Coordinates of C-alpha atoms in Angstrom, one line a residue:
M17 CA 93.4 97.0 44.3
K18 CA 92.3 100.3 46.7
F19 CA 90.8 103.4 44.5
F20 CA 91.5 106.1 45.5
N21 CA 89.6 109.6 45.6
Y22 CA 91.9 112.0 45.1
S23 CA 89.5 115.6 45.4
T24 CA 88.6 113.3 48.7
V25 CA 92.1 113.3 50.0
L26 CA 93.1 117.1 47.9
L27 CA 90.6 118.2 50.8
A28 CA 90.9 116.6 53.9
F29 CA 94.9 117.3 53.1
L30 CA 93.8 121.2 52.7
C31 CA 91.7 120.8 55.5
S32 CA 94.4 119.3 57.8
V33 CA 96.7 122.3 56.5
A34 CA 93.9 124.7 57.5
V35 CA 93.4 124.0 60.9
S36 CA 97.7 123.0 61.8
A37 CA 97.8 126.6 60.3
Q38 CA 95.0 128.3 63.0
E39 CA 96.7 130.9 65.2
P40 CA 96.3 129.2 68.6
V41 CA 93.5 130.8 70.8
Q42 CA 95.4 133.4 73.7
V43 CA 94.0 132.6 77.2
T44 CA 95.2 134.9 80.1
V45 CA 94.7 133.8 83.9
T46 CA 94.8 136.5 86.5
E47 CA 94.4 135.7 90.7
D48 CA 92.1 138.8 91.6
T49 CA 92.1 139.4 95.2
D50 CA 88.1 140.7 95.2
A51 CA 87.0 137.4 92.9
P52 CA 84.3 135.9 94.3
V53 CA 84.4 132.1 95.4
I54 CA 82.6 129.4 93.4
S55 CA 79.9 128.1 95.2
K56 CA 79.8 124.6 95.1
H57 CA 76.3 125.1 95.2
I58 CA 76.2 125.9 91.1
Y59 CA 76.2 122.1 91.2
G60 CA 73.0 121.5 92.3
H61 CA 70.1 118.5 91.1
F62 CA 67.0 118.9 91.1
S63 CA 64.4 115.8 91.3
E64 CA 60.4 116.6 91.0
H65 CA 58.2 113.8 91.3
L66 CA 57.9 113.6 87.7
G67 CA 57.8 110.6 85.1
R68 CA 60.8 107.8 86.9
C69 CA 63.1 110.0 88.6
I70 CA 61.6 109.5 91.8
Y71 CA 59.8 106.4 91.6
G72 CA 61.3 104.0 89.6
G73 CA 64.2 105.9 89.5
L74 CA 66.1 107.1 92.4
Y75 CA 63.3 105.2 94.9
V76 CA 62.3 101.5 94.3
G77 CA 60.9 100.9 97.3
E78 CA 62.4 98.2 100.6
E79 CA 61.0 95.0 99.1
S80 CA 63.0 95.7 95.5
M81 CA 65.4 93.0 94.9
V82 CA 67.4 96.3 93.6
P83 CA 70.3 96.9 96.0
N84 CA 68.8 100.0 98.4
T85 CA 68.5 101.4 101.3
A86 CA 65.7 102.8 102.7
G87 CA 64.3 102.2 99.4
V88 CA 66.7 104.4 97.1
R89 CA 69.5 102.7 95.0
N90 CA 72.3 102.3 96.2
D91 CA 74.0 102.4 92.6
I92 CA 72.5 106.2 92.4
I93 CA 73.3 107.3 95.9
E94 CA 76.8 105.9 95.1
A95 CA 77.1 108.3 92.2
L96 CA 75.9 111.2 93.6
K97 CA 77.9 110.7 95.8
E98 CA 81.4 111.0 93.7
L99 CA 79.7 113.5 91.6
K100 CA 79.8 115.7 95.4
I101 CA 76.4 117.1 94.9
P102 CA 75.7 120.1 96.8
N103 CA 72.4 120.0 97.0
L104 CA 69.5 118.5 95.9
R105 CA 65.9 120.0 94.8
W106 CA 62.7 118.6 95.8
P107 CA 59.5 117.6 94.8
G108 CA 59.8 120.4 91.8
G109 CA 58.9 121.7 90.1
C110 CA 55.3 122.5 88.9
F111 CA 54.4 119.5 91.2
A112 CA 55.6 121.0 93.7
D113 CA 52.6 123.7 93.7
T114 CA 49.9 120.3 93.9
Y115 CA 52.0 118.4 96.4
H116 CA 50.8 118.6 99.7
W117 CA 53.2 117.7 102.6
K118 CA 51.3 115.9 104.6
D119 CA 50.0 113.6 102.8
G120 CA 54.0 112.2 101.8
V121 CA 54.3 111.9 105.4
G122 CA 53.5 109.3 108.7
P123 CA 52.0 105.1 108.5
K124 CA 52.9 104.6 104.1
D125 CA 50.0 102.5 104.0
E126 CA 47.8 105.2 105.6
R127 CA 48.9 108.3 103.0
P128 CA 46.8 109.3 101.0
T129 CA 47.1 108.4 97.1
M130 CA 47.2 111.6 94.6
V131 CA 47.2 112.1 90.9
N132 CA 50.1 113.4 89.5
R133 CA 48.0 115.6 86.7
W134 CA 50.8 117.9 85.5
W135 CA 53.6 114.8 84.7
G136 CA 51.2 112.0 82.5
G137 CA 48.2 111.7 84.8
V138 CA 49.7 108.8 86.4
T139 CA 48.9 108.4 90.3
E140 CA 51.0 108.0 93.0
D141 CA 50.8 106.5 96.6
N142 CA 52.9 109.1 98.7
S143 CA 55.5 106.1 99.5
F144 CA 58.3 108.6 98.7
G145 CA 57.8 111.6 101.2
T146 CA 59.5 114.6 103.2
H147 CA 61.7 111.8 106.0
D148 CA 62.6 109.7 102.4
F149 CA 64.2 113.0 100.8
L150 CA 66.1 114.8 103.7
N151 CA 66.9 111.6 104.5
L152 CA 68.2 110.5 101.0
C153 CA 70.0 114.3 102.1
E154 CA 71.7 113.2 104.6
T155 CA 72.7 110.7 103.4
L156 CA 74.1 112.3 99.9
N157 CA 76.0 114.8 102.7
A158 CA 73.3 117.0 100.0
E159 CA 72.4 120.0 101.6
P160 CA 68.2 119.4 100.5
Y161 CA 66.4 122.6 99.3
L162 CA 62.3 122.1 99.6
A163 CA 60.4 124.1 96.9
A164 CA 57.0 123.8 99.1
N165 CA 53.7 125.0 97.6
V166 CA 52.7 128.9 97.1
G167 CA 49.8 127.8 94.0
S168 CA 47.8 125.7 96.0
S169 CA 48.5 125.5 99.2
T170 CA 48.1 128.1 102.6
V171 CA 50.4 130.1 104.6
K172 CA 49.1 127.5 107.2
E173 CA 49.9 125.0 105.6
F174 CA 53.2 126.2 104.6
T175 CA 54.3 127.6 108.2
E176 CA 53.1 123.5 110.0
Y177 CA 55.9 122.4 107.1
V178 CA 58.6 124.7 108.5
E179 CA 57.6 123.8 111.8
Y180 CA 57.7 119.9 111.3
V181 CA 61.2 120.1 109.6
L182 CA 63.2 122.7 112.2
H183 CA 60.8 122.5 115.0
Q184 CA 63.5 121.3 118.3
G185 CA 60.2 120.5 120.5
G186 CA 57.3 121.3 122.2
S187 CA 55.3 122.2 119.7
P188 CA 52.1 120.4 117.6
M189 CA 54.1 119.7 114.2
A190 CA 57.9 118.4 116.0
E191 CA 55.6 116.3 118.4
W192 CA 54.0 114.8 115.3
R193 CA 57.4 114.4 113.5
K194 CA 58.7 112.4 116.7
E195 CA 55.8 110.1 116.2
N196 CA 56.7 109.5 112.7
G197 CA 60.3 108.2 113.9
R198 CA 62.4 111.2 113.1
E199 CA 63.3 112.4 116.8
E200 CA 66.0 115.4 115.5
P201 CA 65.0 118.5 113.0
W202 CA 66.5 118.1 110.0
D203 CA 69.1 121.0 109.0
V204 CA 66.9 122.6 105.9
K205 CA 68.1 125.8 105.3
Y206 CA 66.5 126.1 101.3
W207 CA 63.2 127.2 100.8
G208 CA 61.6 127.4 97.7
V209 CA 58.6 130.0 98.2
G210 CA 56.7 128.1 95.3
N211 CA 57.9 127.5 92.0
E212 CA 57.1 129.5 87.6
M213 CA 54.3 131.6 89.2
W214 CA 54.0 133.3 86.1
G215 CA 52.9 129.8 84.9
C216 CA 52.2 126.4 86.5
G217 CA 51.9 127.9 89.7
G218 CA 49.2 130.1 89.3
N219 CA 49.5 132.0 86.2
M220 CA 50.4 135.5 88.9
T221 CA 51.4 138.8 87.8
A222 CA 55.1 139.4 88.9
E223 CA 53.4 142.6 90.5
H224 CA 50.9 139.4 92.8
Y225 CA 53.6 137.1 93.4
A226 CA 55.6 139.9 94.3
D227 CA 52.4 140.8 97.0
V228 CA 51.9 136.5 97.3
Y229 CA 55.9 136.4 98.1
R230 CA 56.0 138.5 101.0
Q231 CA 53.2 137.5 103.0
Y232 CA 54.2 133.6 103.2
A233 CA 58.2 135.1 103.4
T234 CA 56.8 136.9 106.6
F235 CA 55.8 133.9 108.4
M236 CA 58.2 131.9 107.6
T237 CA 60.6 133.0 110.4
D238 CA 60.6 135.5 113.3
W239 CA 61.4 138.7 112.8
T240 CA 65.4 138.6 112.5
N241 CA 65.6 135.3 110.5
S242 CA 66.9 133.9 113.9
D243 CA 66.8 130.6 112.2
G244 CA 68.8 131.8 109.1
L245 CA 66.8 130.3 106.1
F246 CA 67.7 131.1 102.8
R247 CA 64.1 131.6 101.3
I248 CA 64.4 131.6 97.4
A249 CA 61.5 133.6 95.5
S250 CA 59.8 132.3 92.2
G251 CA 62.0 134.0 89.3
A252 CA 61.5 135.1 85.9
N253 CA 60.7 132.6 83.0
V254 CA 64.2 132.9 80.6
D255 CA 63.9 137.2 79.6
D256 CA 61.5 138.3 82.2
Y257 CA 63.6 141.0 83.1
H258 CA 60.4 143.0 84.6
W259 CA 59.6 140.1 86.6
T260 CA 63.1 140.5 88.5
E261 CA 62.5 144.5 88.5
V262 CA 59.6 143.7 90.3
L263 CA 61.0 140.9 93.0
M264 CA 63.6 143.6 94.2
R265 CA 61.8 146.8 93.8
D266 CA 58.9 145.3 96.3
V267 CA 60.1 143.2 98.3
P268 CA 62.0 143.9 101.7
K269 CA 65.2 142.8 101.6
H270 CA 65.2 141.2 104.6
L271 CA 62.2 139.1 103.5
I272 CA 64.3 137.5 101.0
E273 CA 67.2 135.9 99.9
G274 CA 67.8 134.2 96.5
V275 CA 65.7 135.0 93.3
A276 CA 65.5 131.7 91.0
L277 CA 66.0 131.9 86.7
H278 CA 64.3 129.1 84.8
S279 CA 65.7 128.7 81.1
Y280 CA 66.6 125.3 79.0
S281 CA 68.2 124.8 76.0
F282 CA 66.8 123.8 72.7
V283 CA 66.1 123.6 69.2
E284 CA 62.9 124.7 69.2
W285 CA 60.4 125.1 71.4
N286 CA 57.8 123.7 69.5
E287 CA 60.2 121.5 67.7
K288 CA 62.5 120.0 70.4
G289 CA 63.3 116.8 68.4
S290 CA 65.1 114.1 68.6
S291 CA 68.0 113.6 71.7
I292 CA 69.8 111.4 69.7
D293 CA 68.9 111.5 65.9
Y294 CA 69.4 115.4 65.3
S295 CA 71.6 117.5 62.3
E296 CA 74.1 119.6 63.1
E297 CA 71.9 122.5 62.5
Q298 CA 69.6 121.5 65.3
Y299 CA 73.0 121.0 67.3
F300 CA 73.8 124.8 66.4
S301 CA 70.5 125.9 67.3
T302 CA 70.6 124.1 70.6
M303 CA 74.1 125.4 71.5
K304 CA 73.2 129.2 70.6
T305 CA 70.5 129.3 73.8
A306 CA 72.5 127.5 75.5
L307 CA 74.6 130.4 75.2
K308 CA 72.0 132.7 75.9
M309 CA 72.3 131.4 79.6
D310 CA 75.1 134.6 79.5
T311 CA 73.4 137.8 78.1
L312 CA 70.4 136.6 80.8
V313 CA 72.7 135.8 84.0
T314 CA 74.1 139.1 82.9
K315 CA 70.9 141.1 82.5
H316 CA 68.6 139.3 85.7
S317 CA 71.8 141.1 87.6
A318 CA 72.3 143.8 85.9
I319 CA 68.4 144.4 87.0
M320 CA 69.3 142.7 90.7
D321 CA 72.7 145.1 91.8
K322 CA 70.1 148.2 90.9
Y323 CA 68.3 147.3 94.1
D324 CA 71.2 145.6 95.8
P325 CA 74.6 147.5 94.8
N326 CA 76.1 145.2 98.3
N327 CA 75.0 141.6 96.8
T328 CA 73.2 139.8 99.2
I329 CA 70.5 138.2 96.8
A330 CA 71.7 135.4 95.1
L331 CA 70.4 134.7 91.5
V332 CA 69.4 131.3 91.9
V333 CA 69.1 129.2 88.5
D334 CA 67.4 126.4 89.8
E335 CA 66.2 124.6 86.3
W336 CA 68.3 124.3 83.7
G337 CA 69.4 121.4 80.7
G338 CA 68.9 120.2 77.1
W339 CA 65.1 119.6 76.4
Y340 CA 64.3 117.8 73.1
D341 CA 61.1 115.3 72.5
V342 CA 61.0 111.7 74.6
M343 CA 62.1 108.9 73.2
E344 CA 60.4 107.3 70.5
G345 CA 57.4 104.5 72.4
T346 CA 58.0 106.5 76.0
N347 CA 55.0 108.4 78.2
P348 CA 55.2 112.1 76.4
G349 CA 54.8 113.2 80.0
F350 CA 57.5 111.8 81.7
L351 CA 60.1 113.3 80.1
Y352 CA 62.3 110.9 79.1
Q353 CA 65.1 111.6 77.1
Q354 CA 68.8 110.4 76.1
N355 CA 72.0 111.5 76.6
T356 CA 75.0 112.6 74.2
M357 CA 77.6 114.2 73.2
R358 CA 75.5 117.3 72.7
D359 CA 74.7 117.8 76.5
A360 CA 77.7 117.3 77.5
M361 CA 78.4 120.7 75.6
I362 CA 75.2 122.4 77.4
A363 CA 76.9 121.5 80.5
G364 CA 80.3 122.5 80.4
T365 CA 79.4 126.1 78.8
S366 CA 76.4 126.4 81.2
L367 CA 79.0 125.2 84.3
N368 CA 81.1 128.0 82.4
I369 CA 78.9 130.9 82.9
F370 CA 77.8 130.6 86.0
N371 CA 81.6 129.7 87.1
N372 CA 82.7 133.4 86.2
H373 CA 79.4 134.9 87.2
A374 CA 80.0 133.3 90.6
R375 CA 79.7 137.1 92.5
R376 CA 75.9 137.0 91.8
V377 CA 75.1 133.1 90.9
K378 CA 75.0 130.9 94.5
M379 CA 72.8 128.0 92.9
A380 CA 72.1 126.5 90.3
N381 CA 70.5 122.6 90.0
L382 CA 70.3 120.7 86.7
A383 CA 66.8 118.8 85.7
Q384 CA 66.9 116.5 86.4
T385 CA 68.7 114.0 88.2
V386 CA 67.5 110.4 87.1
N387 CA 65.6 109.5 83.9
V388 CA 64.1 112.7 83.1
L389 CA 65.2 115.5 81.0
Q390 CA 68.8 116.2 80.6
A391 CA 69.4 113.2 83.6
V392 CA 73.1 112.9 85.1
V393 CA 71.6 108.9 85.6
L394 CA 69.4 106.6 83.5
T395 CA 67.8 103.7 85.1
E396 CA 66.5 100.4 83.2
D397 CA 65.2 98.0 85.4
E398 CA 68.2 96.4 87.9
K399 CA 70.6 98.7 85.4
M400 CA 72.0 102.2 85.5
L401 CA 74.7 104.6 83.3
L402 CA 76.2 107.9 84.0
T403 CA 75.7 109.8 81.2
P404 CA 78.1 111.9 79.1
T405 CA 76.4 115.2 81.8
Y406 CA 77.3 113.3 84.9
H407 CA 80.8 113.4 83.5
V408 CA 81.2 116.4 82.7
L409 CA 79.7 117.7 86.7
K410 CA 82.6 115.1 88.4
M411 CA 85.0 116.6 86.1
Y412 CA 84.1 120.5 87.3
N413 CA 83.5 119.5 90.6
V414 CA 87.2 121.2 91.9
H415 CA 86.1 124.3 91.1
Q416 CA 82.9 123.9 94.5
D417 CA 84.5 126.4 96.4
A418 CA 87.3 127.8 94.9
K419 CA 88.1 131.1 94.5
L420 CA 87.4 132.2 90.9
L421 CA 90.4 132.9 88.5
P422 CA 89.3 135.7 85.8
V423 CA 90.2 134.7 82.2
N424 CA 90.9 136.9 78.9
F425 CA 90.7 135.6 75.2
D426 CA 89.1 136.0 72.5
S427 CA 87.1 132.7 71.1
P428 CA 87.3 131.7 67.3
T429 CA 84.2 131.1 66.2
Y430 CA 81.7 127.7 65.1
N431 CA 80.2 129.1 62.3
F432 CA 77.4 127.1 60.5
E433 CA 75.5 128.4 57.6
G434 CA 76.3 132.0 57.7
E435 CA 75.6 132.6 61.8
E436 CA 78.3 132.1 64.5
L437 CA 78.9 131.4 67.7
P438 CA 81.7 131.3 70.6
A439 CA 83.9 128.1 69.8
I440 CA 85.5 128.5 73.3
S441 CA 84.0 128.5 76.8
I442 CA 86.3 128.7 79.4
S443 CA 86.6 129.0 83.5
A444 CA 89.4 128.7 86.4
S445 CA 89.9 128.4 89.9
K446 CA 92.6 128.3 92.7
T447 CA 91.6 126.3 96.0
D448 CA 92.8 126.9 99.5
A449 CA 95.4 124.2 99.3
G450 CA 97.0 126.3 96.0
E451 CA 95.6 124.1 93.6
V452 CA 94.7 125.6 89.9
N453 CA 92.0 124.5 87.4
V454 CA 91.0 125.5 84.4
S455 CA 88.1 123.8 82.7
M456 CA 87.4 124.3 78.8
V457 CA 85.2 123.7 76.2
N458 CA 85.3 123.4 72.5
I459 CA 81.7 123.4 71.0
D460 CA 83.0 123.7 66.8
A461 CA 81.9 120.0 65.5
H462 CA 84.5 119.8 63.8
K463 CA 87.2 121.9 64.0
S464 CA 90.1 121.3 66.4
H465 CA 91.9 124.4 68.7
T466 CA 95.5 124.6 70.7
V467 CA 95.2 127.2 73.7
E468 CA 97.6 128.6 75.1
I469 CA 97.3 129.8 78.5
N470 CA 99.1 132.1 80.4
L471 CA 99.0 131.2 84.0
G472 CA 102.3 134.2 85.1
D473 CA 104.0 133.7 87.8
M474 CA 101.0 131.6 89.4
D475 CA 103.3 128.9 91.3
V476 CA 102.0 125.6 89.7
K477 CA 103.8 123.0 88.3
D478 CA 103.0 119.3 88.3
F479 CA 100.1 119.3 85.9
S480 CA 97.5 116.7 85.1
G481 CA 94.0 116.6 82.7
T482 CA 90.7 115.1 81.5
I483 CA 88.9 115.3 78.7
L484 CA 85.3 113.9 77.5
S485 CA 85.1 113.5 73.4
S486 CA 83.8 110.9 71.4
E487 CA 83.7 110.3 67.8
D488 CA 80.1 111.7 67.1
L489 CA 78.1 114.0 67.9
Q490 CA 75.8 112.2 68.6
D491 CA 77.0 109.8 70.7
H492 CA 76.1 108.3 74.1
N493 CA 76.4 106.0 76.3
T494 CA 73.5 103.4 76.3
F495 CA 72.6 99.8 78.6
D496 CA 74.5 97.7 76.0
Q497 CA 77.2 100.2 75.9
P498 CA 77.0 102.0 79.3
E499 CA 80.9 103.3 79.0
K500 CA 81.2 104.4 75.6
I501 CA 81.8 107.9 76.7
T502 CA 84.0 107.9 79.4
P503 CA 86.9 110.8 80.7
K504 CA 90.2 110.1 79.6
E505 CA 93.1 110.9 81.0
L506 CA 94.5 113.9 79.1
K507 CA 98.0 112.6 77.1
K508 CA 99.7 116.1 76.8
V509 CA 100.4 118.9 78.8
K510 CA 102.5 121.1 77.9
Y511 CA 103.9 123.6 80.1
R512 CA 106.2 126.1 79.5
K513 CA 107.8 129.7 81.5
G514 CA 104.1 129.6 83.1
V515 CA 102.5 128.5 78.9
L516 CA 100.5 125.8 79.5
E517 CA 99.4 124.4 75.9
V518 CA 96.6 121.8 75.6
V519 CA 94.2 120.6 72.7
L520 CA 90.6 120.8 72.3
P521 CA 89.0 118.4 70.0
P522 CA 85.6 119.0 68.4
F523 CA 83.1 119.0 70.8
S524 CA 85.3 117.6 73.2
V525 CA 85.4 118.7 77.6
L526 CA 88.9 119.2 79.6
V527 CA 90.0 120.0 82.9
V528 CA 93.3 120.3 83.7
T529 CA 95.2 120.6 87.1
G530 CA 97.5 122.1 88.1
K531 CA 99.6 121.8 91.4

């Protein structure tokens, strides 16, 4: 005989009635001829010499039993191709300002070792260097973004790096490159002039770094930047608006193409908590920091608008993502963490923010690609899995280089212990082929929301959708269950008289495409 707890049943019934009684979220999507294109480079990635991101992650060596191409895992190459990653930032991060590029070229057995003092104090053999990285980018059809050493380097070392990579021939560095097996130069457009100069890059003031930046940027190319370099200044830490103000005020516009911004999502910086065993309170706190990205981008953009009203300098969010305590039993300096539906929420909302700020945000880089922080890929010996974050970025790649469609709506709130956050996040775009794509996130841990999207007179009819959801907020893929969380086809897409209706379950990500 079954016994029912009638109070529980009644509560469930009343909750279901309340949910069904909620008014649908009304969303208007419009076309604006002045709207920007969402740069594909917003969907960039970041691979630092940190933990098992490079060694034991991307790079296993040519002698490995794991199938590889020039030492790089074939399964990761295929996964990143499927993701359509547009650019990849390397070698750091903090590591960049202790890395001397000449140690990573030439015969591998003659390269000196180095101690990675920032991340675990491990000794690296420099077997993965510039040739390996740039050749990998060619394989991936991704543009390389070289974060070059300013903190412990010299202008001469920096400019020789540019010459080694870019010069056709007839110069000492170009001839050395040829001796090392690369006849033609690589096409490297994006260059980071140092990293986190306010911290691990040298603990500089904004005023001092502005002068240092001017010096380095001057010698990277000629009077008119005929090399077409995209020079990215080390930018602000989160809400350090003074840093952005100084760079925009003190650096001549002909010396700079981008200003960086770093901001991570976490519970509390000194008490980050577990990446898998977290409470709703910790989830809510993490999403609060994630959603602050909109305020950060808005305020830094406003400063840039003051000095650059013609929008010639890009805001580059080249480090973003979730940051928690490392998995139990792993090296604290390796920053290895799992990836749950919480991370899918961070990814979906952050990308919607970047899309909607596409006028100023021209590049962003998720930290990091493999085995570190909010990784899209995790590996364990020969095994590999794709994380919920991977699936969100793949679902969203329909926005790459599509024209932004402005959206207007009032979000319902996600309430927790007297605080509230907007539950719904949306961005939309239209491709050159006329496809309309709408990406939506519901961060609410409990409530579903019906969303009605008015597309007006846009000539789209055939709709399909993909949804990422799971039963528990803490769900994640493991090497025993690598496909526990995977995108599913959206079975119910209602469209009538220009209005699209979908249901967003709790903590879910949904992308709808109309043709």
